[in-house]
Every structure is written in structure tokens, then in C-alpha cells.
PDB file of C-alpha atoms in Angstrom:
ATOM      1  CA  MET I   1      69.467 -14.402  11.758  1.00 56.00           C
ATOM      2  CA  ASP I   2      67.325 -12.937  14.531  1.00 62.00           C
ATOM      3  CA  ILE I   3      68.338  -9.413  15.561  1.00 66.00           C
ATOM      4  CA  ASP I   4      67.200  -9.920  19.164  1.00 72.00           C
ATOM      5  CA  THR I   5      69.724 -12.707  19.720  1.00 77.00           C
ATOM      6  CA  THR I   6      72.634 -10.999  17.933  1.00 81.00           C
ATOM      7  CA  ARG I   7      75.304  -9.592  20.245  1.00 83.00           C
ATOM      8  CA  THR I   8      78.239  -7.354  19.564  1.00 85.00           C
ATOM      9  CA  TYR I   9      81.288  -7.344  21.804  1.00 88.00           C
ATOM     10  CA  ILE I  10      83.703  -4.448  22.001  1.00 88.00           C
ATOM     11  CA  MET I  11      87.123  -4.632  23.592  1.00 91.00           C
ATOM     12  CA  VAL I  12      87.966  -1.563  25.648  1.00 90.00           C
ATOM     13  CA  PRO I  13      91.203  -1.090  27.595  1.00 93.00           C
ATOM     14  CA  ALA I  14      90.712  -1.405  31.360  1.00 93.00           C
ATOM     15  CA  GLU I  15      91.886   2.181  32.029  1.00 95.00           C
ATOM     16  CA  GLU I  16      89.326   3.643  29.610  1.00 93.00           C
ATOM     17  CA  PHE I  17      86.555   1.456  31.027  1.00 93.00           C
ATOM     18  CA  THR I  18      87.399   2.571  34.586  1.00 94.00           C
ATOM     19  CA  ALA I  19      87.486   6.224  33.503  1.00 94.00           C
ATOM     20  CA  LEU I  20      84.119   5.812  31.778  1.00 93.00           C
ATOM     21  CA  LYS I  21      82.597   4.204  34.870  1.00 94.00           C
ATOM     22  CA  SER I  22      83.863   6.989  37.143  1.00 94.00           C
ATOM     23  CA  ALA I  23      82.587   9.682  34.738  1.00 93.00           C
ATOM     24  CA  LEU I  24      79.141   8.057  34.648  1.00 93.00           C
ATOM     25  CA  ALA I  25      79.130   7.785  38.444  1.00 93.00           C
ATOM     26  CA  GLN I  26      80.000  11.510  38.700  1.00 93.00           C
ATOM     27  CA  ILE I  27      77.226  12.452  36.271  1.00 91.00           C
ATOM     28  CA  SER I  28      74.769  10.301  38.200  1.00 91.00           C
ATOM     29  CA  SER I  29      75.695  11.908  41.537  1.00 89.00           C
ATOM     30  CA  ASP I  30      75.503  15.408  40.007  1.00 86.00           C
ATOM     31  CA  LEU I  31      72.031  14.664  38.644  1.00 85.00           C
ATOM     32  CA  ALA I  32      70.901  13.309  42.008  1.00 84.00           C
ATOM     33  CA  GLU I  33      72.235  16.437  43.709  1.00 82.00           C
ATOM     34  CA  LEU I  34      70.384  18.675  41.254  1.00 77.00           C
ATOM     35  CA  LYS I  35      67.194  16.707  41.777  1.00 76.00           C
ATOM     36  CA  ASN I  36      67.430  17.108  45.542  1.00 73.00           C
ATOM     37  CA  SER I  37      68.270  20.817  45.478  1.00 67.00           C
ATOM     38  CA  ARG I  38      65.453  23.248  46.043  1.00 61.00           C
ATOM     39  CA  VAL I  39      66.889  25.989  43.820  1.00 55.00           C
ATOM     40  CA  SER I  40      64.605  26.971  40.991  1.00 57.00           C
ATOM     41  CA  PRO I  41      66.177  28.436  37.850  1.00 56.00           C
ATOM     42  CA  GLY I  42      65.256  31.841  36.547  1.00 56.00           C
ATOM     43  CA  PRO I  43      64.676  35.246  38.034  1.00 52.00           C
ATOM     44  CA  LYS I  44      63.076  35.518  41.465  1.00 65.00           C
ATOM     45  CA  ALA I  45      61.841  39.093  41.147  1.00 68.00           C
ATOM     46  CA  ASP I  46      58.407  39.975  39.833  1.00 86.00           C
ATOM     47  CA  TYR I  47      59.863  42.560  37.471  1.00 89.00           C
ATOM     48  CA  ILE I  48      63.247  42.849  35.777  1.00 91.00           C
ATOM     49  CA  LEU I  49      64.806  45.705  33.853  1.00 92.00           C
ATOM     50  CA  ALA I  50      64.457  45.715  30.091  1.00 93.00           C
ATOM     51  CA  GLU I  51      68.248  45.415  29.781  1.00 93.00           C
ATOM     52  CA  GLU I  52      68.176  42.222  31.877  1.00 92.00           C
ATOM     53  CA  PHE I  53      65.414  40.807  29.657  1.00 92.00           C
ATOM     54  CA  MET I  54      67.477  41.539  26.561  1.00 93.00           C
ATOM     55  CA  GLN I  55      70.528  39.837  28.084  1.00 92.00           C
ATOM     56  CA  LEU I  56      68.562  36.746  29.133  1.00 90.00           C
ATOM     57  CA  THR I  57      66.899  36.342  25.743  1.00 91.00           C
ATOM     58  CA  HIS I  58      69.920  37.468  23.680  1.00 92.00           C
ATOM     59  CA  ILE I  59      68.037  40.105  21.702  1.00 93.00           C
ATOM     60  CA  LYS I  60      68.986  43.669  20.837  1.00 94.00           C
ATOM     61  CA  LYS I  61      67.145  46.907  21.633  1.00 94.00           C
ATOM     62  CA  SER I  62      65.587  47.237  18.195  1.00 94.00           C
ATOM     63  CA  LYS I  63      63.939  43.797  18.372  1.00 93.00           C
ATOM     64  CA  PHE I  64      62.902  44.393  21.991  1.00 93.00           C
ATOM     65  CA  TYR I  65      61.156  47.684  21.251  1.00 92.00           C
ATOM     66  CA  ASP I  66      59.639  46.224  18.082  1.00 94.00           C
ATOM     67  CA  MET I  67      58.094  43.462  20.217  1.00 92.00           C
ATOM     68  CA  VAL I  68      56.897  46.047  22.757  1.00 92.00           C
ATOM     69  CA  ASN I  69      55.295  48.163  20.015  1.00 93.00           C
ATOM     70  CA  ASN I  70      53.553  45.077  18.592  1.00 92.00           C
ATOM     71  CA  ASN I  71      52.226  44.202  22.096  1.00 89.00           C
ATOM     72  CA  LYS I  72      54.134  40.910  22.217  1.00 91.00           C
ATOM     73  CA  ILE I  73      55.864  41.857  25.484  1.00 90.00           C
ATOM     74  CA  ARG I  74      54.108  43.561  28.357  1.00 87.00           C
ATOM     75  CA  VAL I  75      56.174  46.308  29.960  1.00 91.00           C
ATOM     76  CA  ILE I  76      55.790  48.890  32.688  1.00 91.00           C
ATOM     77  CA  ARG I  77      57.479  52.259  32.421  1.00 92.00           C
ATOM     78  CA  LYS I  78      58.283  54.059  35.635  1.00 92.00           C
ATOM     79  CA  LEU I  79      60.254  57.264  35.564  1.00 91.00           C
ATOM     80  CA  ARG I  80      63.100  56.616  33.118  1.00 91.00           C
ATOM     81  CA  LYS I  81      63.173  52.819  33.470  1.00 93.00           C
ATOM     82  CA  THR I  82      61.383  50.097  31.527  1.00 93.00           C
ATOM     83  CA  TYR I  83      60.447  46.975  33.467  1.00 93.00           C
ATOM     84  CA  VAL I  84      59.323  43.610  32.144  1.00 92.00           C
ATOM     85  CA  LEU I  85      57.430  40.937  34.036  1.00 90.00           C
ATOM     86  CA  ALA I  86      59.930  38.206  34.914  1.00 86.00           C
ATOM     87  CA  THR I  87      57.541  35.587  33.533  1.00 86.00           C
ATOM     88  CA  GLU I  88      57.938  37.131  30.082  1.00 89.00           C
ATOM     89  CA  VAL I  89      61.397  35.532  29.806  1.00 87.00           C
ATOM     90  CA  LYS I  90      59.912  32.050  30.038  1.00 86.00           C
ATOM     91  CA  ARG I  91      57.060  33.019  27.724  1.00 87.00           C
ATOM     92  CA  TYR I  92      59.587  34.310  25.157  1.00 89.00           C
ATOM     93  CA  PHE I  93      61.068  30.830  24.793  1.00 88.00           C
ATOM     94  CA  ILE I  94      57.751  28.940  24.930  1.00 87.00           C
ATOM     95  CA  ASP I  95      55.378  31.099  22.881  1.00 83.00           C
ATOM     96  CA  PRO I  96      56.031  30.738  19.124  1.00 82.00           C
ATOM     97  CA  GLU I  97      54.390  34.103  18.402  1.00 79.00           C
ATOM     98  CA  MET I  98      57.029  35.969  20.447  1.00 75.00           C
ATOM     99  CA  SER I  99      59.877  35.551  17.955  1.00 67.00           C
TER     100      SER I  99
END
């Protein structure tokens, strides 16, 4: 028996098939809308607060400051605030040496 010519038929109730078609149509229109939108994900600022970085990456203070001390994250300290380059969030998820 040749696999390429074998067919399998499944019986689905008409209501379920209609619901499936409408769900797929909704997903397709949502994807098209996302593709056409000009909104880019992620932070728009050049620098974010260290607390924001920790929230976005789901890490705690101890891990954050450990990474800072090991020069894995570049930070800027101004007055009593610690700022992180916004691009460091993306680099945290891409660079395997960050974790």
C-alpha cells in the first residue's frame, strides 16, 4: 500500500466544523492585523530602570547584581538610580552567556 495515495476521512458534526472554520478565520484576520501594524514590541526608551529590567526578565535582585558584578549586564548609575540599556533585555534572552 502506497502511503501517498492513502486517505483518512473523519466525520465532524457540522456545528463543530463551522466553529472551527470561524476560529481559523479569526486567527487569520488577527495575524494579518498584527502584520500590518507598525507597533514594535519592547521598550522604546534608550535606558530603563533596573527594576523594570528585572520585571521584564523575571529575575531577582541578587541575580541581577551578580550579573552586573560579572560584567554580563552594562549599567549606568546616576544619583541613586541604576539604569540599564533597553537593548540588554533582548540580549538577555538571545545571549547564552547571560544566564
